[in-house]
Short mmCIF file of C-alpha atoms in Angstrom, two decimals:
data_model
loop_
_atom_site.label_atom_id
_atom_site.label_comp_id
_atom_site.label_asym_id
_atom_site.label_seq_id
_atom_site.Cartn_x
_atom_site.Cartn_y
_atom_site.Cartn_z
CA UNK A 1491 11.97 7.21 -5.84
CA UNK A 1492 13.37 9.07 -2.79
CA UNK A 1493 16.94 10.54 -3.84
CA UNK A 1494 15.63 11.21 -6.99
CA UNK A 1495 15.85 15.03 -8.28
CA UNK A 1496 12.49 16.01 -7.09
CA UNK A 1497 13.11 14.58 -3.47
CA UNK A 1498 14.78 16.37 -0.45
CA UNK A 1499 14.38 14.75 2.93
CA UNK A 1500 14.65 18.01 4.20
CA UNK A 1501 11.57 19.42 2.64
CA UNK A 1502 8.04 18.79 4.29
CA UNK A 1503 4.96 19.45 1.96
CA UNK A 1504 2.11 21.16 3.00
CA UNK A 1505 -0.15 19.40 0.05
CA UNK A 1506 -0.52 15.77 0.19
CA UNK A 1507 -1.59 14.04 -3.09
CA UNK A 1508 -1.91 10.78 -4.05
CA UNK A 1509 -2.07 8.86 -7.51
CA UNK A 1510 -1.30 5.35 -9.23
CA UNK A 1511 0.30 3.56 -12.71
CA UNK A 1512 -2.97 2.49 -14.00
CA UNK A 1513 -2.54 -0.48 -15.94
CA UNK A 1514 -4.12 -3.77 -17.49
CA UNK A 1515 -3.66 -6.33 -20.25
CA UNK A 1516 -4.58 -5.91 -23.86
CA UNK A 1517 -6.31 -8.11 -25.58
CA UNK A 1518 -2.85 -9.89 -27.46
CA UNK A 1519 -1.69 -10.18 -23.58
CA UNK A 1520 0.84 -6.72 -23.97
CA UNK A 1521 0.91 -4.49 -20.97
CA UNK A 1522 -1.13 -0.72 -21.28
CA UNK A 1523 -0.38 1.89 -19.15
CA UNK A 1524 -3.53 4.82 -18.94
CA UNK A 1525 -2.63 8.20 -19.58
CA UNK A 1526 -5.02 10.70 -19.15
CA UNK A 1527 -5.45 14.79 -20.43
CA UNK A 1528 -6.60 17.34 -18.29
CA UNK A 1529 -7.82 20.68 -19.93
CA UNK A 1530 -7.49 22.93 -17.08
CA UNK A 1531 -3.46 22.17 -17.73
CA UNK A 1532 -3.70 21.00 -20.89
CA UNK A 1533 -0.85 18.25 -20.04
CA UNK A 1534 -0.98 14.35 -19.92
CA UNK A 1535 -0.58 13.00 -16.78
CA UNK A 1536 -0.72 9.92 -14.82
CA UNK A 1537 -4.00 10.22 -12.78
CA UNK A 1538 -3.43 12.13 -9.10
CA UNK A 1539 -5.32 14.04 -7.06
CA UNK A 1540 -5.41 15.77 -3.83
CA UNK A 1541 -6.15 14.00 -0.80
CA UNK A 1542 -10.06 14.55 1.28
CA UNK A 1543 -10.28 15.82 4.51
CA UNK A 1544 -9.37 12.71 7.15
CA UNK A 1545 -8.38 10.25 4.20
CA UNK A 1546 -5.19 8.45 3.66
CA UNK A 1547 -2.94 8.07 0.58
CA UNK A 1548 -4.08 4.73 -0.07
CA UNK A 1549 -7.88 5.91 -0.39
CA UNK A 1550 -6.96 9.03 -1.91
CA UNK A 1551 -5.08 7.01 -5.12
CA UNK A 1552 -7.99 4.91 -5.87
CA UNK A 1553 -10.51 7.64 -5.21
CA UNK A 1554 -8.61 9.82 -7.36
CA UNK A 1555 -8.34 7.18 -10.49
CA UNK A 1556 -11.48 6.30 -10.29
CA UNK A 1557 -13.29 9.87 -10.44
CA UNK A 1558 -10.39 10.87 -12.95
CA UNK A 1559 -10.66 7.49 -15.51
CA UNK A 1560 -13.90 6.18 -14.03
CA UNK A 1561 -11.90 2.67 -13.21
CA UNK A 1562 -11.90 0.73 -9.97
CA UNK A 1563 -8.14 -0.55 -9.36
CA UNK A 1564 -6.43 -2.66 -7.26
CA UNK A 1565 -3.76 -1.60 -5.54
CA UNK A 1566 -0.31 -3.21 -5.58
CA UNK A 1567 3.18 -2.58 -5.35
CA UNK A 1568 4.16 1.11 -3.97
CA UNK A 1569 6.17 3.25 -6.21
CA UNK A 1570 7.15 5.99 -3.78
CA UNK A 1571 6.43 9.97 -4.08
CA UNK A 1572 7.62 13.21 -5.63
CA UNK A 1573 7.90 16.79 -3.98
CA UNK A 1574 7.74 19.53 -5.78
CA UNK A 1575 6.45 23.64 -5.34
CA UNK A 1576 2.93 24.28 -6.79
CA UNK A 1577 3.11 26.89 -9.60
CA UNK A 1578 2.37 30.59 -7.73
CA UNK A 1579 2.29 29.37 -4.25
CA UNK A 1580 4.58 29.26 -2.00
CA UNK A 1581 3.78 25.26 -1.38
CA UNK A 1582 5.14 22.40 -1.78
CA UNK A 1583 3.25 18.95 -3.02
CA UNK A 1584 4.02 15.19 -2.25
CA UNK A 1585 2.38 12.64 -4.41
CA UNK A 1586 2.64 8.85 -3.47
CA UNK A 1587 2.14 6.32 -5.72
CA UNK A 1588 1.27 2.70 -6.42
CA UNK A 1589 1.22 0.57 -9.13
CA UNK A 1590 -3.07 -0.16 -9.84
CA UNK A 1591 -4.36 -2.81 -11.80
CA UNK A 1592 -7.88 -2.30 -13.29
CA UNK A 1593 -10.30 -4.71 -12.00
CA UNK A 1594 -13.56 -2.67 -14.02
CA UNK A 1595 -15.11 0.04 -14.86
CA UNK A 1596 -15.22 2.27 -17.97
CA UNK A 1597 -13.76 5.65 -18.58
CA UNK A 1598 -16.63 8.65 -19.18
CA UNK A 1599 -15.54 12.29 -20.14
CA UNK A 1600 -15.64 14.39 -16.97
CA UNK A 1601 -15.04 18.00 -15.58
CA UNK A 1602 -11.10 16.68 -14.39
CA UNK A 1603 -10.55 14.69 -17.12
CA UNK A 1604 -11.33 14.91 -21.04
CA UNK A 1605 -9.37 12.28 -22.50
CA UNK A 1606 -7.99 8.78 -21.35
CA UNK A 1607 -5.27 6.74 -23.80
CA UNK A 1608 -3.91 3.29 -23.12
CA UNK A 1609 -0.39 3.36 -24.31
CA UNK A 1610 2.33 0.57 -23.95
CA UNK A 1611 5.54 0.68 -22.22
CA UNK A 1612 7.93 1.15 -25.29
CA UNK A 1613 5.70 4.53 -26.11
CA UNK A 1614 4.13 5.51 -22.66
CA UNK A 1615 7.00 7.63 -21.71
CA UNK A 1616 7.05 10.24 -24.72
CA UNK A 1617 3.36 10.41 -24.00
CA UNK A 1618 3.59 12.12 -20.24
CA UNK A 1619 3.79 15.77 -20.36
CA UNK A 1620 6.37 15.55 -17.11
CA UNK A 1621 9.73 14.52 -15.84
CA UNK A 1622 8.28 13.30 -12.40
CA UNK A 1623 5.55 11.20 -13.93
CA UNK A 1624 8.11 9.30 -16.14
CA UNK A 1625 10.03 8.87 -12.62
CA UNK A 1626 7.52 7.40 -11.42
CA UNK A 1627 6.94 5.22 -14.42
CA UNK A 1628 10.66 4.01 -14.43
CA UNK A 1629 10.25 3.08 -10.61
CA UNK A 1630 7.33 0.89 -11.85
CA UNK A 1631 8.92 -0.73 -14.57
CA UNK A 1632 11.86 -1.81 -12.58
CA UNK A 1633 9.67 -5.15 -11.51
CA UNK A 1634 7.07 -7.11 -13.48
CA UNK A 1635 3.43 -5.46 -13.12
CA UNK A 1636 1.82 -9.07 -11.80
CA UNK A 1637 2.81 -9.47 -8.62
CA UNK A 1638 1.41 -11.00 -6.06
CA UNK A 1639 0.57 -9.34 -2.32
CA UNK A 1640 0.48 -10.17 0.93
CA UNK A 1641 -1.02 -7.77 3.77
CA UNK A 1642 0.97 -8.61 6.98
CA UNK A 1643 -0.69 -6.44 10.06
CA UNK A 1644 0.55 -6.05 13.58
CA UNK A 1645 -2.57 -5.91 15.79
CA UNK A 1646 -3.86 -2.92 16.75
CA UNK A 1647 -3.78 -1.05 20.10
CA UNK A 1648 -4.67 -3.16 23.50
CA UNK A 1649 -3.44 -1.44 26.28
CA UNK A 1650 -0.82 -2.18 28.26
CA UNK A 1651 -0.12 -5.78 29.75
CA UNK A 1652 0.25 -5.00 33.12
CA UNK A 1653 -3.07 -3.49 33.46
CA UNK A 1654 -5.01 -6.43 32.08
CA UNK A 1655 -5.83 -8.92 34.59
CA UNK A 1656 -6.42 -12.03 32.68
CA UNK A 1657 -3.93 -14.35 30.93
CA UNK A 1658 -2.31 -12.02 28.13
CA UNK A 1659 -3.57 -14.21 24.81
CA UNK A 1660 -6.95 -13.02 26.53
CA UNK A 1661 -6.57 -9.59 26.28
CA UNK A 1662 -8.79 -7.49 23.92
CA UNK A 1663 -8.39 -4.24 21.66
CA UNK A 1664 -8.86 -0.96 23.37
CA UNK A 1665 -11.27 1.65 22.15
CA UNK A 1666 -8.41 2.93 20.14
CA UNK A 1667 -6.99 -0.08 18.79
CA UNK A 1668 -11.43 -0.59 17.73
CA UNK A 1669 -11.17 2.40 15.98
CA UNK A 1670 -7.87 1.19 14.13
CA UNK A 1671 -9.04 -2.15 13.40
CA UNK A 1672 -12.71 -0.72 11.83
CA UNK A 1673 -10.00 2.22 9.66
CA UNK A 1674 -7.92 -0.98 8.39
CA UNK A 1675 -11.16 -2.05 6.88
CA UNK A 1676 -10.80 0.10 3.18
CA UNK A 1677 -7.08 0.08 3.44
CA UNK A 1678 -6.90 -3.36 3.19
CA UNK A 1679 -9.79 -3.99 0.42
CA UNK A 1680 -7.86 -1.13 -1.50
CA UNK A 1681 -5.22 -3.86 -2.30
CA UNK A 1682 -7.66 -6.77 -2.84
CA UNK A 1683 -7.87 -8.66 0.48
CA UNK A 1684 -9.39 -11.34 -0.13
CA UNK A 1685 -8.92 -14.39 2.98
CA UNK A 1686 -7.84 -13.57 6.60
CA UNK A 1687 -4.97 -15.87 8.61
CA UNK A 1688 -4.66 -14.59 12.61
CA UNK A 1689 -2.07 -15.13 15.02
CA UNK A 1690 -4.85 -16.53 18.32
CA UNK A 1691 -4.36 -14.03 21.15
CA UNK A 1692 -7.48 -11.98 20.93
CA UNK A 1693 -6.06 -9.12 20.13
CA UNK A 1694 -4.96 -10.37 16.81
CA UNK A 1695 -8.47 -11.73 16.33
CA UNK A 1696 -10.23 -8.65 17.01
CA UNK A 1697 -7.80 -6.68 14.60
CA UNK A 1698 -9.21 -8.46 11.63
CA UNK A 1699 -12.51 -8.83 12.49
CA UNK A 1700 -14.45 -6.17 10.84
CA UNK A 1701 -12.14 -6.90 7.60
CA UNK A 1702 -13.74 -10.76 7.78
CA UNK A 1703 -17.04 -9.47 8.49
CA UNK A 1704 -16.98 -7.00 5.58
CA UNK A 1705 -16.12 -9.53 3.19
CA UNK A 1706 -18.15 -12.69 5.00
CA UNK A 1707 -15.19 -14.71 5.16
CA UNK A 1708 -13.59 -16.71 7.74
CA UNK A 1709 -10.74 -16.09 10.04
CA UNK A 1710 -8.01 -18.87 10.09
CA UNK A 1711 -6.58 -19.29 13.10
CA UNK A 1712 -2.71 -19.58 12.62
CA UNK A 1713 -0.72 -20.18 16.52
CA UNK A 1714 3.02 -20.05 15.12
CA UNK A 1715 2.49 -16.79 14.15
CA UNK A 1716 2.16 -15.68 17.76
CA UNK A 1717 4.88 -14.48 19.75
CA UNK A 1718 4.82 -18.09 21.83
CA UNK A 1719 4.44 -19.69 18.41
CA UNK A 1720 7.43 -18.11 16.74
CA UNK A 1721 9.54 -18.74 19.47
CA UNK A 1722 8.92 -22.13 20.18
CA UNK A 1723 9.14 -23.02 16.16
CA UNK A 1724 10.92 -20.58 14.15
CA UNK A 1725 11.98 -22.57 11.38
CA UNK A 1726 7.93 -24.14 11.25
CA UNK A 1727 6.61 -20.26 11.08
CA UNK A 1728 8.60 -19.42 8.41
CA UNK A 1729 7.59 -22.30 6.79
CA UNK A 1730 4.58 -21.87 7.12
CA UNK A 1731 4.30 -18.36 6.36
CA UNK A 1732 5.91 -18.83 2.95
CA UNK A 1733 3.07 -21.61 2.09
CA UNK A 1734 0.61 -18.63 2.24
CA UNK A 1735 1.94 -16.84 -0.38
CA UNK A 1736 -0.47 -16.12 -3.11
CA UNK A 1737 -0.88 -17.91 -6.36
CA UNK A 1738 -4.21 -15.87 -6.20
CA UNK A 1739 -6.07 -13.74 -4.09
CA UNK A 1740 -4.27 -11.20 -1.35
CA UNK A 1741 -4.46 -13.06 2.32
CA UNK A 1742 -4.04 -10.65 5.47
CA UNK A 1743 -2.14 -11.75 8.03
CA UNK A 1744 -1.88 -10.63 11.28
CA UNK A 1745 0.64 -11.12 13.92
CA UNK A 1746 2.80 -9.41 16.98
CA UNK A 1747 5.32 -7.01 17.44
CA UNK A 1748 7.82 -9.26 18.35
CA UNK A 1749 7.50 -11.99 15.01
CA UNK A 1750 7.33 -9.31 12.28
CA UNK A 1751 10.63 -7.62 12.18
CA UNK A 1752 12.33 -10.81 12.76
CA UNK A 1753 9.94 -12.92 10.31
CA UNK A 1754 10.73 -10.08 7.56
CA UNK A 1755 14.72 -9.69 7.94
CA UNK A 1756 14.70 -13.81 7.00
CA UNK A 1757 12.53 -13.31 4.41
CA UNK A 1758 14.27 -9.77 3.22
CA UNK A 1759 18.11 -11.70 3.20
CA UNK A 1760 16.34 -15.06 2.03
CA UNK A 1761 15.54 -13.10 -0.88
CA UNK A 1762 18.06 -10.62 -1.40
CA UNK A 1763 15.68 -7.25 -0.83
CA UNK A 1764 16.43 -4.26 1.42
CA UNK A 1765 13.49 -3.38 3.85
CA UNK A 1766 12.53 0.26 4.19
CA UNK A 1767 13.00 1.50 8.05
CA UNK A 1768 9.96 1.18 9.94
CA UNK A 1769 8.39 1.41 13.63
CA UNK A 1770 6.65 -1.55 13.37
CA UNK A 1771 3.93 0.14 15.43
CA UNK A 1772 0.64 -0.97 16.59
CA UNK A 1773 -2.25 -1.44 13.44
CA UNK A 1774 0.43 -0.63 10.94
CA UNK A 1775 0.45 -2.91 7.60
CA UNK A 1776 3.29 -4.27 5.58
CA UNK A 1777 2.81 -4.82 1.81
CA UNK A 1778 4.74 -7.46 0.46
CA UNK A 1779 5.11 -8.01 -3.23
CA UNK A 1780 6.24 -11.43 -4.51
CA UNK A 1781 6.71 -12.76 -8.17
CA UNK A 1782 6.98 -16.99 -8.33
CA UNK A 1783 7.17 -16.89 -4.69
CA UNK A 1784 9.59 -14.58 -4.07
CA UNK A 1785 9.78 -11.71 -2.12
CA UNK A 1786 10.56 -8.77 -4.40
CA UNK A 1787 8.99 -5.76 -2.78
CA UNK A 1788 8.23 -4.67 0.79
CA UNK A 1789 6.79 -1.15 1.96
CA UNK A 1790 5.37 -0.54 5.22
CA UNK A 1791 2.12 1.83 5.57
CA UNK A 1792 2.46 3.42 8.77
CA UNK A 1793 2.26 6.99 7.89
CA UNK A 1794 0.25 6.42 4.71
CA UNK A 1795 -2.19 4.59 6.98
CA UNK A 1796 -2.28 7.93 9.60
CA UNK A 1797 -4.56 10.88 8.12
CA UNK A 1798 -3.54 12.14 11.22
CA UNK A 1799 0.45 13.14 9.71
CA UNK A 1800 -1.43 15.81 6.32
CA UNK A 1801 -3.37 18.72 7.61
CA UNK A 1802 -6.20 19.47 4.96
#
């Protein structure tokens, strides 16, 4: 998406929006894409929609579908955004987007949104009233819709080392690195986690402990994927790490600074993809899209994780 004609790196928006490619399978197994009408605009659109006070991109697209279509989604794959000015202001908007599969719901008539078609691919595009929402529609056809994900989370914020008295696999999360771990909760269930693997230091533990208590399940304690671990058995990690790749479900993993880059730049040449940059920081989350096991997909939410970055 970024490069294309409604994207300038040099540009910062002042509006932050966020939206998806709703789609599901029809009955004969062919893929629908929703398309919705607005009447304040009168256009046909691919359901957006400002972002809340304090809420990120990711919450913002599947708030936004769901009061627009009345559907609950799934997030996968990101598409990237569009800039563009806002008609009479002197504004500009970003919109980020990700590819949403419907997992229920039913579409009601509503004060946003009067009409809502299902259209497949070969006639979706002549249906959108814009040049940026069939960008975004190309960037989503480019891979199939099923993929599978994988949620792979540095642990959040635990101090600093020196300060911490006991033996460092001991130490916990700071009060910030709480409040990150308890904001990862609805990021993660936005993309359908589903089953929890840890690294063992505590800190790792603690990261995705509010995630397992929200959804009762267990956390799986997984020691290669520690910084000790990884070192001591790179090739085993790797291996390892591949084995829990989804045939269903979308596992969370979480690990340390010092395995992630590494573990994705294998998997990234293994499988012939170019990573996005990325900080790598502290409670930051990398989505990983695979299709038969392989890695086709990577973006890393960071700043789409941060409400902190818009400015309501």
């Amino acid at each position: 998406m970024e490069g294309g004609p409604f994207w300038d790196p040099r540009i910062t928006a002042n509006i932050h929006a966020a939206g998806a490619v709703v789609w599901r399978r029809a009955a004969n197994g062919a893929l629908e894409i929703a398309v919705v009408h607005r009447p304040k605009y009168q256009d046909w659109s691919l359901p957006k929609g400002k972002l809340d006070p304090g809420e990120t991109p990711v919450l913002a697209a599947v708030r936004e579908v769901r009061e627009e279509t009345g559907l609950d989604c799934t997030l996968g794959r990101y598409l990237g955004h569009v800039t563009y000015p806002v008609p009479g202001h002197r504004k500009l908007k970003r919109v980020d987007y990700w590819a949403a599969e419907v997992a229920g719901g039913a579409f009601t008539a509503n004060d946003e949104v009067d009409v809502l078609n299902w259209y497949p691919l070969d006639r979706v595009m002549e249906q959108l009233s814009y040049p940026m929402d069939r960008q975004v529609l190309r960037a989503f056809t480019r891979l199939p819709a099923d993929t599978r994900t994988m949620l792979l989370v540095r642990h959040a914020k635990a101090g600093r080392r020196d300060r911490f008295s006991g033996p460092d696999p001991l130490r916990p999360l700071d009060r910030s690195g709480q409040a990150q771990a308890q904001a990862l909760v609805p990021n993660l269930l936005a993309f359908g986690a589903s089953r929890i693997h840890s690294a063992d230091p505590v800190r790792c533990v603690q990261t995705v402990t509010p995630l397992a208590e929200k959804l009762g399940a267990e956390i799986v304690l997984e020691p290669l994927l520690s910084e000790t671990g990884y070192a001591a058995a790179q090739d085993e990690t790797r291996k390892r790490v591949v084995e829990l790749v989804p045939d269903t479900g979308v596992p969370v993993i979480c690990s340390q600074g010092k395995v992630i880059p590494d573990l994705l730049d294998w998997w990234a040449e293994r499988d012939g993809i170019t990573l996005p940059s990325a900080r790598n920081r502290k409670g930051s989350v990398w989505v990983l899209s695979f299709v038969e096991g392989r890695l086709v997909a990577a973006d890393h939410l960071d700043r789409s994780l941060n409400a902190d970055f818009v400015k309501p």
